[in-house]
Coordinates of C-alpha atoms in Angstrom, one line a residue:
M1 CA 8.4 27.6 24.3
T2 CA 6.1 25.7 21.9
Q3 CA 6.6 22.0 21.9
P4 CA 7.2 20.2 18.6
V5 CA 4.3 18.7 16.8
L6 CA 4.3 14.9 17.0
L7 CA 3.7 13.4 13.5
V8 CA 3.0 9.7 13.7
V9 CA 4.2 8.1 10.5
A10 CA 2.2 5.0 9.7
H11 CA 2.7 2.5 6.9
G12 CA -0.8 2.6 5.4
S13 CA -2.9 -0.1 3.9
R14 CA -5.8 -0.8 1.5
D15 CA -7.5 -2.5 4.5
P16 CA -9.7 0.1 6.2
R17 CA -9.1 -1.5 9.6
H18 CA -5.5 -0.4 9.4
A19 CA -6.1 3.4 9.3
A20 CA -9.0 3.0 11.8
T21 CA -6.6 1.4 14.3
V22 CA -3.9 4.0 13.8
H23 CA -6.4 6.8 14.4
A24 CA -7.6 5.0 17.6
L25 CA -4.0 4.8 18.8
V26 CA -3.4 8.5 18.0
R27 CA -6.6 9.5 19.9
R28 CA -5.3 7.6 23.0
V29 CA -1.9 9.4 22.7
R30 CA -3.8 12.8 22.6
A31 CA -5.8 11.8 25.7
L32 CA -2.6 11.0 27.6
R33 CA -1.1 14.4 26.8
P34 CA -3.9 16.9 26.0
G35 CA -1.5 19.8 25.4
L36 CA 0.4 18.0 22.7
R37 CA -0.5 18.3 19.0
V38 CA -0.5 14.9 17.4
E39 CA -1.0 14.4 13.7
T40 CA -0.8 11.4 11.4
G41 CA 0.7 10.8 8.0
F42 CA 0.8 7.6 5.9
L43 CA 3.6 6.3 3.7
D44 CA 1.1 4.7 1.2
F45 CA -2.6 4.0 0.5
N46 CA -4.1 6.4 3.0
V47 CA -4.4 10.2 3.4
P48 CA -3.0 12.4 4.5
S49 CA 0.4 11.4 3.1
V50 CA 3.4 12.2 5.2
Q51 CA 4.4 14.8 2.6
G52 CA 0.9 16.3 2.7
A53 CA 0.8 16.4 6.4
L54 CA 4.2 18.2 6.5
E55 CA 3.2 20.7 3.9
S56 CA 0.0 21.5 5.9
L57 CA 2.0 22.0 9.1
A58 CA 4.5 24.3 7.3
A59 CA 1.6 26.3 5.8
E60 CA 0.2 26.8 9.3
G61 CA 3.5 28.2 10.5
V62 CA 4.6 25.2 12.5
R63 CA 8.4 25.1 12.9
D64 CA 9.3 22.0 14.9
V65 CA 8.2 18.4 14.2
V66 CA 9.1 15.1 15.7
A67 CA 8.4 12.4 13.1
L68 CA 7.7 9.1 14.9
P69 CA 7.8 5.9 12.8
L70 CA 4.9 3.6 13.8
L71 CA 7.1 0.6 13.3
L72 CA 8.2 -2.2 15.6
T73 CA 11.7 -2.8 14.1
R74 CA 14.4 -0.8 12.3
A75 CA 13.9 -2.3 8.9
F76 CA 13.7 -0.8 5.4
H77 CA 10.9 1.7 6.1
A78 CA 12.7 3.2 9.1
K79 CA 16.2 3.2 7.5
A80 CA 15.3 4.4 4.0
D81 CA 11.7 5.3 3.2
I82 CA 10.9 7.6 6.0
P83 CA 14.2 9.5 6.0
A84 CA 13.7 10.0 2.2
V85 CA 10.2 11.4 2.7
L86 CA 11.4 13.7 5.5
R87 CA 14.2 15.1 3.3
E88 CA 11.5 16.3 0.9
A89 CA 9.7 18.3 3.6
P90 CA 9.3 22.1 3.4
A91 CA 12.6 23.8 4.2
R92 CA 11.1 25.9 7.1
L93 CA 10.4 22.8 9.1
R94 CA 12.9 21.5 11.7
I95 CA 12.3 17.7 11.8
R96 CA 13.7 15.1 14.2
Q97 CA 13.0 11.4 13.5
A98 CA 12.2 9.5 16.6
E99 CA 13.3 5.9 17.1
V100 CA 11.0 3.0 16.1
L101 CA 8.9 1.6 18.9
G102 CA 10.6 -1.8 19.4
P103 CA 12.1 -3.4 21.3
S104 CA 10.6 -2.2 24.6
P105 CA 9.3 -3.7 27.8
L106 CA 6.1 -1.7 27.2
L107 CA 5.5 -3.8 24.0
L108 CA 5.9 -7.0 26.0
A109 CA 3.4 -5.7 28.5
A110 CA 1.0 -4.9 25.6
L111 CA 1.5 -8.4 24.2
E112 CA 0.6 -9.9 27.5
R113 CA -2.4 -7.6 27.9
R114 CA -3.7 -8.9 24.6
L115 CA -3.1 -12.5 25.6
Y116 CA -5.0 -12.1 28.8
E117 CA -7.8 -10.3 27.0
A118 CA -8.0 -13.4 24.7
G119 CA -8.6 -15.7 27.7
L120 CA -5.3 -16.6 29.3
T121 CA -4.5 -15.7 32.9
P122 CA -1.1 -15.2 34.6
A123 CA -1.5 -18.7 36.2
D124 CA -1.4 -20.1 32.6
K125 CA 2.0 -18.8 31.8
S126 CA 4.2 -21.8 32.9
S127 CA 2.1 -24.3 30.8
T128 CA 1.6 -22.1 27.7
G129 CA 3.8 -21.8 24.7
V130 CA 3.6 -18.5 22.8
V131 CA 4.3 -17.8 19.2
L132 CA 5.6 -14.3 18.8
A133 CA 4.2 -13.7 15.3
S134 CA 5.6 -10.7 13.3
A135 CA 4.9 -9.5 9.8
G136 CA 8.5 -10.5 8.7
S137 CA 11.2 -8.6 7.0
T138 CA 14.1 -9.1 4.5
D139 CA 16.3 -7.1 6.9
P140 CA 18.5 -9.5 9.0
E141 CA 18.7 -6.9 11.8
A142 CA 14.9 -6.9 12.1
I143 CA 14.7 -10.7 12.1
A144 CA 17.4 -10.9 14.8
V145 CA 15.6 -8.4 17.0
I146 CA 12.4 -10.5 16.9
A147 CA 14.3 -13.6 17.8
E148 CA 15.9 -11.8 20.7
I149 CA 12.6 -10.5 22.0
A150 CA 11.3 -14.1 21.9
R151 CA 14.3 -15.3 24.0
E152 CA 13.8 -12.5 26.5
W153 CA 10.1 -13.0 26.8
R154 CA 10.6 -16.7 27.5
H155 CA 12.4 -15.8 30.7
T156 CA 9.3 -14.1 32.1
G157 CA 7.7 -17.4 32.9
W158 CA 6.2 -18.8 29.7
C159 CA 6.6 -22.5 28.9
A160 CA 8.3 -21.5 25.7
V161 CA 8.3 -18.7 23.2
R162 CA 9.0 -19.1 19.5
P163 CA 9.3 -16.3 16.8
A164 CA 7.4 -16.7 13.6
F165 CA 7.0 -14.6 10.4
A166 CA 4.1 -14.0 8.0
S167 CA 6.4 -13.2 5.1
A168 CA 10.1 -13.0 4.0
A169 CA 11.4 -15.2 6.8
L170 CA 10.8 -18.6 8.4
P171 CA 9.3 -20.2 10.4
R172 CA 5.7 -19.5 9.6
T173 CA 3.1 -19.2 12.4
E174 CA 1.7 -22.7 11.8
D175 CA 5.2 -24.2 12.0
A176 CA 5.9 -22.5 15.3
V177 CA 2.5 -23.7 16.7
R178 CA 3.4 -27.3 15.8
E179 CA 6.9 -27.0 17.4
L180 CA 5.4 -25.8 20.7
R181 CA 2.9 -28.7 20.6
D182 CA 5.8 -31.1 20.1
L183 CA 7.6 -29.5 23.0
G184 CA 4.7 -30.6 25.2
C185 CA 3.3 -27.2 26.1
A186 CA -0.3 -27.8 27.5
R187 CA -1.6 -25.0 25.4
V188 CA -0.4 -22.8 22.6
A189 CA -1.1 -19.1 22.1
V190 CA -0.3 -16.8 19.2
A191 CA 0.6 -13.2 20.0
P192 CA 0.7 -11.0 16.8
Y193 CA 3.6 -8.6 17.1
V194 CA 1.9 -6.2 14.8
L195 CA 0.3 -2.8 15.3
A196 CA -2.8 -2.9 13.1
P197 CA -4.9 -5.3 11.0
G198 CA -4.1 -6.0 7.4
R199 CA -3.1 -8.7 4.9
L200 CA -0.1 -10.0 6.9
P201 CA -1.9 -10.0 10.3
D202 CA -4.7 -12.0 8.5
R203 CA -2.0 -14.4 7.4
I204 CA -0.9 -14.8 11.0
A205 CA -4.4 -15.4 12.1
G206 CA -4.8 -18.1 9.4
G207 CA -1.6 -19.8 10.7
A208 CA -3.0 -19.8 14.2
A209 CA -5.8 -22.2 13.4
G210 CA -4.0 -25.0 15.4
A211 CA -3.5 -22.8 18.4
D212 CA -5.7 -22.6 21.5
V213 CA -5.6 -18.8 21.8
L214 CA -5.1 -16.0 19.2
A215 CA -4.6 -12.6 20.7
D216 CA -5.5 -9.3 19.0
V217 CA -3.1 -7.0 17.3
L218 CA -1.4 -4.5 19.6
G219 CA -3.4 -1.5 18.2
P220 CA -4.3 1.2 20.7
A221 CA -3.1 -0.7 23.8
P222 CA -2.4 1.8 26.6
E223 CA 1.2 0.6 26.7
V224 CA 1.7 1.4 23.0
A225 CA 0.3 4.9 23.5
R226 CA 2.7 5.5 26.4
L227 CA 5.6 4.2 24.3
L228 CA 4.9 6.7 21.6
L229 CA 5.2 9.5 24.1
H230 CA 8.4 8.0 25.5
R231 CA 9.9 8.0 22.0
Y232 CA 8.7 11.5 21.3
D233 CA 10.2 12.8 24.5
A234 CA 13.5 11.1 23.8
A235 CA 13.6 12.6 20.3
R236 CA 12.9 16.2 21.3
R237 CA 15.6 16.4 24.0
P238 CA 18.8 16.7 21.9
V239 CA 19.3 19.5 19.5
L240 CA 19.8 17.8 16.2
T241 CA 20.6 19.0 12.7
A242 CA 17.3 19.7 10.9
L243 CA 16.5 17.3 8.2
G244 CA 14.8 20.0 6.2
A245 CA 17.4 22.8 6.8

């Protein structure tokens, strides 16, 4: 039986680094599972669009697709934008929408990977405060999830962990950095909880000026690639009503 095509649904950006990072992540997913066909579609700014990618797959005779939102929280894009686009897919396609990536222990592992790549070591954890810096959202559920991730991550041995947001919610990265300084953490690190570069990640970097360490975005970290495959496998197991039927 032919396995469904994995369509990675990315947000898109005018910043060329965004698409380049998404493509690097997709290449890593393909390398992890060579027999799986993995395609990419963008909601905005980049090509192919999600609609264009779906139409191309249908024209080739593809029948089954798992659409995987390249998102860290279940905010507006996952709840509204992506389902709306998928409903417009060619009727011959049977589409299952996978869950968003977060929260997941694999994402915490990827965050720590990036912090260690930026110069920290496991021995630094107990004396280092970390700002978990996300893009931000107007969705209260998404904001609550980020705060909960920060609370859980604190219990793995860091001096303290504080959430911060580049837009739509408070505190900002620079405010969280100051709070960790005031708490007495010997050093402060900023861990961007974002997948690819762009305007909001740049804002996070600007707010990290007072920190000792700024980690890179999650990007094509091995843990993120493995998580995409976990979400794909979970979505293809149940027999669901087709969005395009």
